[in-house]
C-alpha positions as a Python dict, from the first residue, in 0.01 Angstrom:
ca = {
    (1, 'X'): (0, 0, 0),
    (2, 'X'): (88, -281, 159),
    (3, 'X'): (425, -131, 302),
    (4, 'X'): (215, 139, 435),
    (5, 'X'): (-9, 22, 645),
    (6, 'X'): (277, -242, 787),
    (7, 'X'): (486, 60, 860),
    (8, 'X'): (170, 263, 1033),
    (9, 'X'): (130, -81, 1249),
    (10, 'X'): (470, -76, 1373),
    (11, 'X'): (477, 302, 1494),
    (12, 'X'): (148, 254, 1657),
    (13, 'X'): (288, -62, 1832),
    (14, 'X'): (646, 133, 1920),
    (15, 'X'): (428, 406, 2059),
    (16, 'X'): (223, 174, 2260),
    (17, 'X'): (513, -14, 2398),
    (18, 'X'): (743, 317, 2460),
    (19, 'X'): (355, 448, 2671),
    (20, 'X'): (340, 127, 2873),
    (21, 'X'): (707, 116, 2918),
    (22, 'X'): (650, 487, 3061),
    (23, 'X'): (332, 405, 3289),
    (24, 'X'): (503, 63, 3430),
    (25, 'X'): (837, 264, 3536),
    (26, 'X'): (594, 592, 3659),
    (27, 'X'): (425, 337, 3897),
    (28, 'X'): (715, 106, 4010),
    (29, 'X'): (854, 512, 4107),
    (30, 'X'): (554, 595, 4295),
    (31, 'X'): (551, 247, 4460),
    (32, 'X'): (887, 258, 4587),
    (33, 'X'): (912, 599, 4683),
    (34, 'X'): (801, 610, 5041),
    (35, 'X'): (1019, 279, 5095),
    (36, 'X'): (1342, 490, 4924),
    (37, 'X'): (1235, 809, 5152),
    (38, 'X'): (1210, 617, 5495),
    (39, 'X'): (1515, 475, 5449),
    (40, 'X'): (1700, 822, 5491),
    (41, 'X'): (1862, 836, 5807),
    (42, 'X'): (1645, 1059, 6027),
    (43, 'X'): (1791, 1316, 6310),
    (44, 'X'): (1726, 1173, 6629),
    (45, 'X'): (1683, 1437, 6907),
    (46, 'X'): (1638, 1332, 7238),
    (47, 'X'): (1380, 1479, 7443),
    (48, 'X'): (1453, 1722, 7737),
    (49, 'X'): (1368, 1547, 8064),
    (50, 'X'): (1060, 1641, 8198),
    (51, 'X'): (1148, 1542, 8547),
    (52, 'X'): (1493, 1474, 8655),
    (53, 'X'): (1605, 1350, 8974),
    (54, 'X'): (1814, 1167, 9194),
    (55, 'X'): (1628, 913, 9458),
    (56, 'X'): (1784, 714, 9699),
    (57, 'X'): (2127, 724, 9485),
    (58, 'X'): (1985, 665, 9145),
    (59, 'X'): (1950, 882, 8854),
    (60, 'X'): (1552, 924, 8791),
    (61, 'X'): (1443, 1105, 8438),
    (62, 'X'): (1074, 1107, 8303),
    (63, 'X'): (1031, 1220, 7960),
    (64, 'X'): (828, 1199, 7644),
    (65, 'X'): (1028, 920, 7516),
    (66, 'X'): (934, 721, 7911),
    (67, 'X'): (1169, 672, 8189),
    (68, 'X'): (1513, 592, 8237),
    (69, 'X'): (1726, 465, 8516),
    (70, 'X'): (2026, 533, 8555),
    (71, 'X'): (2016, 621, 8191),
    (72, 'X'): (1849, 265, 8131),
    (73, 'X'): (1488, 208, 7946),
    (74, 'X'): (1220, 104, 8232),
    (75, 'X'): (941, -116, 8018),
    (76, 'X'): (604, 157, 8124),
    (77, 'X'): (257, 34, 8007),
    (78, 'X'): (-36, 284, 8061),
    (79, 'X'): (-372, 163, 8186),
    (80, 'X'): (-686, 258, 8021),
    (81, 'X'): (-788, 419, 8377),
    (82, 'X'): (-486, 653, 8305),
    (83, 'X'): (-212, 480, 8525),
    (84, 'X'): (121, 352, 8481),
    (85, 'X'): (213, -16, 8544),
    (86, 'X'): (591, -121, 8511),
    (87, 'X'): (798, -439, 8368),
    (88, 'X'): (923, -441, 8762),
    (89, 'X'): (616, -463, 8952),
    (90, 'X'): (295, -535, 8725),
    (91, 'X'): (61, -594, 9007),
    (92, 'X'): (32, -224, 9137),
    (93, 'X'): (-6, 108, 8925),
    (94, 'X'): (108, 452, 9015),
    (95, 'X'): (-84, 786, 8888),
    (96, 'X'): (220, 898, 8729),
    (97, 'X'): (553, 797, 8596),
    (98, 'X'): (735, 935, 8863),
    (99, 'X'): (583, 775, 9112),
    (100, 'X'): (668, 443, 8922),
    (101, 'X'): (1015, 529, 8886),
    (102, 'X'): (1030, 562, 9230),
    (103, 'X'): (860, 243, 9312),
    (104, 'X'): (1109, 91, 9067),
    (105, 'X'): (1396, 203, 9224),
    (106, 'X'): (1253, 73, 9568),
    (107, 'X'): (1211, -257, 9442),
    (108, 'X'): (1564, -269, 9236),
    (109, 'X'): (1725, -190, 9574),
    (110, 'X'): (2108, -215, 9424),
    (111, 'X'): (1998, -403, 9108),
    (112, 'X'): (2066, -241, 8792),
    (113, 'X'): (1822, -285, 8519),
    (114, 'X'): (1888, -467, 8218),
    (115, 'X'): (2050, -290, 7929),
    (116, 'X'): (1775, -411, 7639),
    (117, 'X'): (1433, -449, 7772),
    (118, 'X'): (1337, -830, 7711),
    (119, 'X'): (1109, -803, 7354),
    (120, 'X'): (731, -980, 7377),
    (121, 'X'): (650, -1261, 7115),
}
């Protein structure tokens, strides 16, 4: 008898180690997943300009992604009144982006923006 209920003991403790064995792997999967997923490369497609011009010799484009110069990033911050304040001039705000770009562009003069916008902190 003795034999039996040893051998009934050791399934039932297999059988509880093979179930948490299962549940610890089930949730170190579900953990990890979003981490594994965002670490696919994603397609980046560059928005169409929404406004595109040319002003006083520079290449002006607005568009969802915020405005370039001369294919370089201008640093935009939006005011909670709705206007746009730029890394150039932070003491006046324009009603749009264009109008920024243009103010940015008047206050470059010949100066070309810097490649990588300076990074806060």
């Amino acid at each position: 008898m003795y034999a039996t209920s040893a051998t009934a003991a050791l399934t039932r403790r297999a059988l509880l180690r093979t179930a948490f064995t299962a549940a610890v792997l089930a949730g170190t999967a579900a953990a990890l997943a979003p981490v594994l997923r965002a670490r696919r490369p994603r397609q980046t497609v560059t928005p169409a300009p929404l406004t595109e011009e040319t002003y006083r010799g520079r290449h002006i484009a607005v568009d969802l992604a915020g405005v370039r110069i001369d294919g370089r990033p201008l640093h935009v911050m939006r005011r909670a009144d709705g206007s746009y304040l730029s890394g150039i001039n932070h003491f006046e705000s324009f009603a749009t982006r264009l109008e920024l770009a243009r103010a940015a562009v008047d206050e470059l003069g010949t100066t070309q923006l810097a490649s990588a916008a300076p990074h806060h902190g």
